[in-house]
GROMACS .gro file of C-alpha atoms in nm:
model
  352
    1MET     CA    1  -0.016   1.961   0.640
    2PRO     CA    2   0.030   1.955   1.016
    3SER     CA    3   0.051   1.612   1.176
    4GLN     CA    4   0.113   1.480   1.521
    5LEU     CA    5   0.347   1.200   1.620
    6PRO     CA    6   0.167   0.973   1.866
    7GLU     CA    7   0.276   1.009   2.228
    8MET     CA    8   0.637   1.090   2.145
    9PRO     CA    9   0.829   1.264   2.427
   10ASP     CA   10   1.015   1.578   2.324
   11PRO     CA   11   1.371   1.435   2.338
   12ARG     CA   12   1.264   1.140   2.127
   13ARG     CA   13   1.087   1.368   1.882
   14ARG     CA   14   1.397   1.587   1.839
   15GLU     CA   15   1.614   1.281   1.780
   16PHE     CA   16   1.365   1.137   1.530
   17VAL     CA   17   1.352   1.462   1.332
   18ARG     CA   18   1.733   1.483   1.339
   19ILE     CA   19   1.760   1.129   1.200
   20ALA     CA   20   1.504   1.206   0.931
   21ALA     CA   21   1.698   1.511   0.819
   22ALA     CA   22   2.024   1.317   0.813
   23ALA     CA   23   1.861   1.038   0.617
   24ALA     CA   24   1.732   1.276   0.354
   25ALA     CA   25   2.082   1.412   0.309
   26THR     CA   26   2.218   1.059   0.277
   27LEU     CA   27   1.970   0.968   0.006
   28ALA     CA   28   2.035   1.290  -0.177
   29ALA     CA   29   2.397   1.185  -0.195
   30GLY     CA   30   2.285   0.873  -0.379
   31ALA     CA   31   2.295   0.606  -0.112
   32ALA     CA   32   2.127   0.298  -0.262
   33THR     CA   33   2.195  -0.071  -0.287
   34GLN     CA   34   2.182  -0.281  -0.604
   35PRO     CA   35   2.051  -0.629  -0.514
   36ALA     CA   36   2.228  -0.917  -0.684
   37MET     CA   37   1.920  -1.057  -0.860
   38ALA     CA   38   1.768  -0.731  -0.976
   39ARG     CA   39   1.838  -0.548  -1.296
   40PRO     CA   40   1.826  -0.172  -1.345
   41THR     CA   41   1.627  -0.065  -1.648
   42THR     CA   42   1.577   0.240  -1.859
   43PRO     CA   43   1.288   0.413  -1.683
   44ARG     CA   44   0.954   0.349  -1.850
   45PRO     CA   45   0.666   0.593  -1.866
   46GLY     CA   46   0.505   0.612  -1.526
   47THR     CA   47   0.821   0.554  -1.320
   48PRO     CA   48   1.034   0.798  -1.120
   49ARG     CA   49   1.342   0.938  -1.290
   50PRO     CA   50   1.681   0.822  -1.158
   51GLY     CA   51   1.809   1.073  -0.908
   52THR     CA   52   1.469   1.142  -0.749
   53PRO     CA   53   1.449   1.073  -0.373
   54MET     CA   54   1.294   0.733  -0.446
   55GLY     CA   55   1.597   0.620  -0.644
   56PRO     CA   56   1.607   0.423  -0.971
   57ILE     CA   57   1.342   0.167  -1.058
   58ARG     CA   58   1.461  -0.192  -1.070
   59GLN     CA   59   1.283  -0.486  -1.230
   60ILE     CA   60   1.270  -0.847  -1.119
   61ALA     CA   61   1.077  -1.154  -1.236
   62ALA     CA   62   0.851  -1.262  -0.950
   63GLY     CA   63   0.573  -1.512  -1.005
   64VAL     CA   64   0.352  -1.403  -1.295
   65LEU     CA   65   0.487  -1.048  -1.285
   66ASP     CA   66   0.792  -0.849  -1.382
   67ILE     CA   67   0.782  -0.624  -1.076
   68GLY     CA   68   0.914  -0.270  -1.074
   69TYR     CA   69   1.040  -0.162  -0.736
   70VAL     CA   70   1.274   0.070  -0.552
   71GLU     CA   71   1.523  -0.062  -0.300
   72MET     CA   72   1.710   0.163  -0.058
   73GLY     CA   73   1.943   0.094   0.232
   74PRO     CA   74   2.207  -0.169   0.308
   75ALA     CA   75   2.157  -0.519   0.168
   76SER     CA   76   2.240  -0.654   0.515
   77GLY     CA   77   1.969  -0.448   0.685
   78ALA     CA   78   1.651  -0.594   0.831
   79PRO     CA   79   1.402  -0.589   0.539
   80ILE     CA   80   1.087  -0.376   0.526
   81LEU     CA   81   0.830  -0.400   0.246
   82LEU     CA   82   0.604  -0.098   0.187
   83PHE     CA   83   0.286  -0.145  -0.018
   84HIS     CA   84   0.097   0.149  -0.170
   85GLY     CA   85  -0.275   0.169  -0.244
   86TRP     CA   86  -0.504   0.290  -0.522
   87PRO     CA   87  -0.495   0.543  -0.681
   88TYR     CA   88  -0.147   0.607  -0.547
   89ASP     CA   89   0.202   0.474  -0.610
   90ILE     CA   90   0.542   0.426  -0.451
   91HIS     CA   91   0.587   0.802  -0.403
   92ALA     CA   92   0.352   0.779  -0.107
   93PHE     CA   93   0.660   0.656   0.083
   94ALA     CA   94   0.915   0.906  -0.048
   95GLU     CA   95   0.958   1.074   0.291
   96VAL     CA   96   0.918   0.752   0.490
   97VAL     CA   97   1.206   0.566   0.327
   98PRO     CA   98   1.495   0.792   0.437
   99VAL     CA   99   1.396   0.759   0.803
  100LEU     CA  100   1.397   0.380   0.782
  101VAL     CA  101   1.721   0.370   0.587
  102ALA     CA  102   1.886   0.592   0.849
  103ARG     CA  103   1.806   0.322   1.104
  104GLY     CA  104   1.988   0.065   0.891
  105HIS     CA  105   1.692  -0.105   0.725
  106ARG     CA  106   1.672  -0.251   0.376
  107VAL     CA  107   1.354  -0.097   0.233
  108ILE     CA  108   1.170  -0.232  -0.073
  109ILE     CA  109   0.878  -0.045  -0.230
  110PRO     CA  110   0.711  -0.231  -0.519
  111HIS     CA  111   0.461  -0.106  -0.771
  112LEU     CA  112   0.148  -0.317  -0.733
  113ARG     CA  113   0.022  -0.503  -1.040
  114GLY     CA  114  -0.127  -0.254  -1.283
  115HIS     CA  115   0.093   0.031  -1.157
  116GLY     CA  116   0.421   0.184  -1.267
  117SER     CA  117   0.658  -0.054  -1.442
  118THR     CA  118   0.508  -0.373  -1.297
  119VAL     CA  119   0.380  -0.579  -1.590
  120PHE     CA  120   0.259  -0.931  -1.654
  121ARG     CA  121   0.520  -1.166  -1.796
  122ALA     CA  122   0.269  -1.335  -2.027
  123ALA     CA  123  -0.010  -1.181  -2.232
  124SER     CA  124  -0.229  -1.482  -2.151
  125THR     CA  125  -0.219  -1.431  -1.773
  126PRO     CA  126  -0.557  -1.312  -1.638
  127ARG     CA  127  -0.554  -0.948  -1.529
  128ASN     CA  128  -0.673  -1.058  -1.189
  129ALA     CA  129  -0.680  -0.817  -0.894
  130GLN     CA  130  -0.854  -1.024  -0.628
  131GLN     CA  131  -0.707  -0.976  -0.283
  132ALA     CA  132  -0.531  -1.314  -0.265
  133ALA     CA  133  -0.348  -1.251  -0.592
  134LEU     CA  134  -0.197  -0.923  -0.469
  135ALA     CA  135  -0.080  -1.090  -0.148
  136ALA     CA  136   0.078  -1.371  -0.350
  137ASP     CA  137   0.267  -1.104  -0.545
  138GLY     CA  138   0.421  -0.983  -0.220
  139ILE     CA  139   0.548  -1.328  -0.130
  140ALA     CA  140   0.672  -1.386  -0.486
  141LEU     CA  141   0.873  -1.064  -0.461
  142MET     CA  142   1.025  -1.175  -0.131
  143ASP     CA  143   1.118  -1.508  -0.287
  144ALA     CA  144   1.272  -1.342  -0.591
  145LEU     CA  145   1.479  -1.111  -0.371
  146ARG     CA  146   1.571  -1.400  -0.139
  147ILE     CA  147   1.412  -1.230   0.161
  148GLU     CA  148   1.310  -1.484   0.419
  149LYS     CA  149   1.128  -1.249   0.657
  150ALA     CA  150   1.030  -0.882   0.655
  151VAL     CA  151   0.819  -0.617   0.822
  152VAL     CA  152   0.518  -0.551   0.597
  153ALA     CA  153   0.337  -0.218   0.597
  154GLY     CA  154   0.089  -0.035   0.378
  155PHE     CA  155  -0.232   0.156   0.325
  156ASP     CA  156  -0.546   0.100   0.119
  157TRP     CA  157  -0.486  -0.193  -0.123
  158GLY     CA  158  -0.137  -0.217   0.026
  159ALA     CA  159  -0.267  -0.257   0.381
  160ARG     CA  160  -0.502  -0.535   0.268
  161THR     CA  161  -0.210  -0.702   0.091
  162ALA     CA  162   0.004  -0.683   0.405
  163ASN     CA  163  -0.287  -0.809   0.620
  164ILE     CA  164  -0.328  -1.117   0.404
  165MET     CA  165   0.045  -1.186   0.394
  166ALA     CA  166   0.044  -1.174   0.775
  167VAL     CA  167  -0.246  -1.423   0.793
  168LEU     CA  168  -0.130  -1.669   0.529
  169TRP     CA  169   0.245  -1.649   0.579
  170PRO     CA  170   0.305  -1.533   0.940
  171GLN     CA  171   0.643  -1.705   0.938
  172ARG     CA  172   0.753  -1.463   0.662
  173CYS     CA  173   0.628  -1.145   0.834
  174THR     CA  174   0.818  -0.995   1.126
  175ALA     CA  175   0.554  -0.732   1.206
  176LEU     CA  176   0.270  -0.541   1.043
  177VAL     CA  177   0.172  -0.175   1.009
  178SER     CA  178  -0.176  -0.135   0.865
  179VAL     CA  179  -0.347   0.196   0.795
  180SER     CA  180  -0.721   0.160   0.867
  181GLY     CA  181  -0.671  -0.165   1.051
  182TYR     CA  182  -0.809  -0.503   0.946
  183LEU     CA  183  -0.904  -0.489   0.579
  184ILE     CA  184  -0.943  -0.851   0.476
  185GLY     CA  185  -1.280  -0.896   0.309
  186SER     CA  186  -1.483  -1.146   0.111
  187GLN     CA  187  -1.737  -1.152  -0.168
  188ALA     CA  188  -2.002  -1.279   0.075
  189GLY     CA  189  -1.928  -1.000   0.320
  190ASN     CA  190  -1.935  -0.738   0.048
  191ALA     CA  191  -2.276  -0.861  -0.067
  192LYS     CA  192  -2.436  -0.735   0.255
  193PRO     CA  193  -2.595  -0.391   0.214
  194LEU     CA  194  -2.468  -0.097   0.420
  195ALA     CA  195  -2.641   0.209   0.556
  196PRO     CA  196  -2.711   0.466   0.281
  197ALA     CA  197  -2.440   0.706   0.402
  198GLN     CA  198  -2.184   0.426   0.386
  199GLU     CA  199  -2.303   0.313   0.045
  200LEU     CA  200  -2.256   0.667  -0.082
  201GLN     CA  201  -1.886   0.650   0.008
  202TRP     CA  202  -1.850   0.354  -0.227
  203TRP     CA  203  -1.994   0.538  -0.528
  204TYR     CA  204  -1.695   0.454  -0.748
  205GLN     CA  205  -1.730   0.083  -0.676
  206PHE     CA  206  -2.078   0.088  -0.827
  207TYR     CA  207  -1.957   0.307  -1.116
  208PHE     CA  208  -1.685   0.054  -1.194
  209ALA     CA  209  -1.946  -0.222  -1.199
  210THR     CA  210  -2.080  -0.080  -1.526
  211GLU     CA  211  -1.929  -0.073  -1.873
  212ARG     CA  212  -1.991   0.302  -1.872
  213GLY     CA  213  -1.775   0.324  -1.560
  214LYS     CA  214  -1.498   0.120  -1.717
  215ALA     CA  215  -1.498   0.342  -2.025
  216GLY     CA  216  -1.519   0.655  -1.813
  217TYR     CA  217  -1.224   0.555  -1.598
  218ALA     CA  218  -1.015   0.475  -1.905
  219ALA     CA  219  -1.103   0.808  -2.066
  220ASN     CA  220  -1.059   1.024  -1.755
  221THR     CA  221  -0.806   0.837  -1.541
  222ASN     CA  222  -0.617   1.139  -1.408
  223ALA     CA  223  -0.923   1.356  -1.346
  224PHE     CA  224  -1.099   1.066  -1.176
  225ASN     CA  225  -0.807   0.989  -0.947
  226ARG     CA  226  -0.746   1.353  -0.858
  227GLN     CA  227  -1.105   1.358  -0.738
  228ILE     CA  228  -1.045   1.045  -0.530
  229TRP     CA  229  -0.739   1.208  -0.372
  230GLN     CA  230  -0.944   1.513  -0.281
  231LEU     CA  231  -1.236   1.315  -0.139
  232ALA     CA  232  -1.016   1.072   0.054
  233SER     CA  233  -0.792   1.344   0.200
  234PRO     CA  234  -1.005   1.661   0.215
  235ALA     CA  235  -0.754   1.859   0.423
  236TRP     CA  236  -0.444   1.760   0.222
  237LYS     CA  237  -0.338   2.052   0.002
  238PHE     CA  238  -0.126   1.861  -0.247
  239ASP     CA  239   0.005   2.050  -0.548
  240ASP     CA  240  -0.008   1.957  -0.916
  241ALA     CA  241   0.349   1.827  -0.920
  242THR     CA  242   0.278   1.589  -0.632
  243PHE     CA  243  -0.028   1.447  -0.803
  244ASP     CA  244   0.133   1.430  -1.147
  245ARG     CA  245   0.430   1.238  -1.013
  246SER     CA  246   0.207   0.958  -0.889
  247ALA     CA  247  -0.047   0.984  -1.172
  248ALA     CA  248   0.228   0.893  -1.418
  249SER     CA  249   0.240   0.547  -1.257
  250LEU     CA  250  -0.124   0.492  -1.349
  251ALA     CA  251  -0.040   0.495  -1.720
  252ASN     CA  252   0.044   0.125  -1.691
  253PRO     CA  253  -0.113  -0.073  -1.979
  254ASP     CA  254  -0.298  -0.301  -1.737
  255HIS     CA  255  -0.407  -0.032  -1.491
  256VAL     CA  256  -0.769   0.002  -1.597
  257ALA     CA  257  -0.821  -0.374  -1.621
  258ILE     CA  258  -0.672  -0.428  -1.275
  259VAL     CA  259  -0.876  -0.155  -1.106
  260ILE     CA  260  -1.202  -0.264  -1.267
  261HIS     CA  261  -1.142  -0.629  -1.181
  262ASN     CA  262  -1.054  -0.548  -0.821
  263TYR     CA  263  -1.383  -0.373  -0.753
  264ARG     CA  264  -1.599  -0.606  -0.961
  265TRP     CA  265  -1.448  -0.909  -0.790
  266ARG     CA  266  -1.533  -0.763  -0.449
  267LEU     CA  267  -1.899  -0.744  -0.549
  268GLY     CA  268  -1.902  -1.091  -0.700
  269LEU     CA  269  -1.938  -0.949  -1.052
  270ALA     CA  270  -1.609  -1.092  -1.182
  271GLU     CA  271  -1.449  -1.431  -1.140
  272GLY     CA  272  -1.119  -1.483  -0.966
  273GLU     CA  273  -0.870  -1.760  -1.042
  274ALA     CA  274  -0.946  -2.113  -0.922
  275GLN     CA  275  -0.600  -2.144  -0.769
  276TYR     CA  276  -0.706  -1.892  -0.503
  277ASP     CA  277  -1.043  -2.049  -0.418
  278ALA     CA  278  -0.923  -2.229  -0.104
  279VAL     CA  279  -0.735  -1.922   0.015
  280GLU     CA  280  -1.035  -1.696  -0.037
  281ALA     CA  281  -1.254  -1.941   0.153
  282ARG     CA  282  -1.015  -1.915   0.446
  283LEU     CA  283  -0.998  -1.537   0.425
  284ALA     CA  284  -1.378  -1.518   0.419
  285GLY     CA  285  -1.370  -1.642   0.777
  286ALA     CA  286  -1.182  -1.325   0.881
  287PRO     CA  287  -0.892  -1.511   1.045
  288PRO     CA  288  -0.701  -1.324   1.317
  289ILE     CA  289  -0.362  -1.163   1.264
  290THR     CA  290  -0.120  -1.305   1.517
  291ILE     CA  291   0.201  -1.115   1.444
  292PRO     CA  292   0.297  -0.787   1.621
  293THR     CA  293   0.088  -0.508   1.468
  294ILE     CA  294   0.039  -0.133   1.480
  295THR     CA  295  -0.275   0.000   1.314
  296MET     CA  296  -0.313   0.366   1.224
  297GLU     CA  297  -0.582   0.609   1.117
  298GLY     CA  298  -0.582   0.972   1.011
  299ASP     CA  299  -0.833   1.200   1.178
  300ALA     CA  300  -0.955   1.332   0.839
  301ASN     CA  301  -0.980   1.010   0.636
  302GLY     CA  302  -1.258   1.069   0.385
  303ALA     CA  303  -1.243   0.720   0.234
  304PRO     CA  304  -1.451   0.427   0.360
  305HIS     CA  305  -1.277   0.272   0.661
  306PRO     CA  306  -1.375   0.065   0.965
  307ALA     CA  307  -1.382   0.206   1.317
  308PRO     CA  308  -1.079   0.078   1.512
  309GLU     CA  309  -1.293  -0.076   1.785
  310ASN     CA  310  -1.458  -0.293   1.520
  311HIS     CA  311  -1.136  -0.475   1.437
  312ARG     CA  312  -0.946  -0.481   1.767
  313ALA     CA  313  -1.029  -0.846   1.830
  314LYS     CA  314  -0.873  -0.944   1.497
  315PHE     CA  315  -0.522  -0.873   1.627
  316THR     CA  316  -0.418  -1.134   1.882
  317GLY     CA  317  -0.046  -1.059   1.909
  318PRO     CA  318   0.128  -0.749   2.052
  319TYR     CA  319  -0.083  -0.457   1.930
  320GLU     CA  320  -0.119  -0.077   1.929
  321HIS     CA  321  -0.357   0.160   1.752
  322ARG     CA  322  -0.260   0.520   1.671
  323LEU     CA  323  -0.482   0.808   1.566
  324ILE     CA  324  -0.279   1.066   1.375
  325THR     CA  325  -0.428   1.412   1.410
  326GLY     CA  326  -0.390   1.740   1.223
  327GLY     CA  327  -0.613   1.683   0.921
  328VAL     CA  328  -0.446   1.360   0.803
  329GLY     CA  329  -0.644   1.175   0.539
  330HIS     CA  330  -0.639   0.841   0.361
  331ASN     CA  331  -0.286   0.860   0.219
  332LEU     CA  332  -0.133   0.858   0.566
  333PRO     CA  333   0.229   0.775   0.472
  334GLN     CA  334   0.251   1.075   0.237
  335GLU     CA  335   0.052   1.311   0.458
  336ALA     CA  336   0.220   1.215   0.788
  337PRO     CA  337   0.544   1.040   0.688
  338LEU     CA  338   0.724   1.074   1.020
  339ALA     CA  339   0.432   0.921   1.209
  340PHE     CA  340   0.415   0.632   0.963
  341ALA     CA  341   0.791   0.573   0.972
  342GLN     CA  342   0.786   0.576   1.351
  343ALA     CA  343   0.508   0.319   1.354
  344VAL     CA  344   0.714   0.089   1.130
  345LEU     CA  345   1.014   0.123   1.358
  346ASP     CA  346   0.803   0.066   1.668
  347ALA     CA  347   0.633  -0.238   1.515
  348THR     CA  348   0.979  -0.382   1.459
  349GLY     CA  349   1.040  -0.323   1.829
  350LEU     CA  350   0.717  -0.506   1.923
  351ALA     CA  351   0.852  -0.811   1.745
  352ARG     CA  352   1.157  -0.839   1.966
   0.00000   0.00000   0.00000
């Protein structure tokens, strides 16, 4: 899939590609860091095998979850947290991580709740996927890993998670990279009808609102998500192995419950948890993001997404927007990894 790095002079481009190649070689040699509080585990179904470019999965108790995550790079490096979306997993960042590690960063890529080896610590905990809960997971992971401050970056659900972390805990977030811009929503906002063409893009949200949709997603998870990949990234010619590698992470026992709750909560068809009521009320006001931010968009994103001019005013700190061309769709980090990695590095620079 061809992609274009935004406004990168030729000498800088050559150096960036050289670093990326060197980083890949470093990771292939097994460069990884074992954090003191984490514990390696026998890989569970739906997690990468040790020795893959993403490295071994580690588990750590963080809030209500036992979070599965990959950590690469030196423990002393400036931390970066990368958050994937739905229906994707940590492999979206497989080619992003080596570039960041080569620049000396400590990179953490967690499985979101309902994905991979991330599981609830108690059977009684609600399988809640409202936006505030996912953001709280990010902060709980930082606390568990004793990370005071980090760059946060992501796409889809992961971008929304990073957006909310930046709003609620700006003192914990060095900078933000957000694919598709400002994604904080509310139940009241989602209740407003859209133009028919826009409503059509949200077909799966309405499907999930029904019990038939819940049963259909459970019965046809892989086929359903392959279709989402194709619709969201129409020019991305991914192969079966690429899809299967990420699809394995969707075999999580809570995956269906989390996905269904996420979309039903957005439409006001499912309750959230009372502990997040005050936070959601604040988020419903669409508060601005004040930390240094780079937003990104692929030129062939087939998923619902806002126009960049519609959210520019929401970013009040140092800010850039980048359009990545060449048929890049919704899964921007996996389709244009060098462009995404460069944005993360540049956002770090904006924070200086």
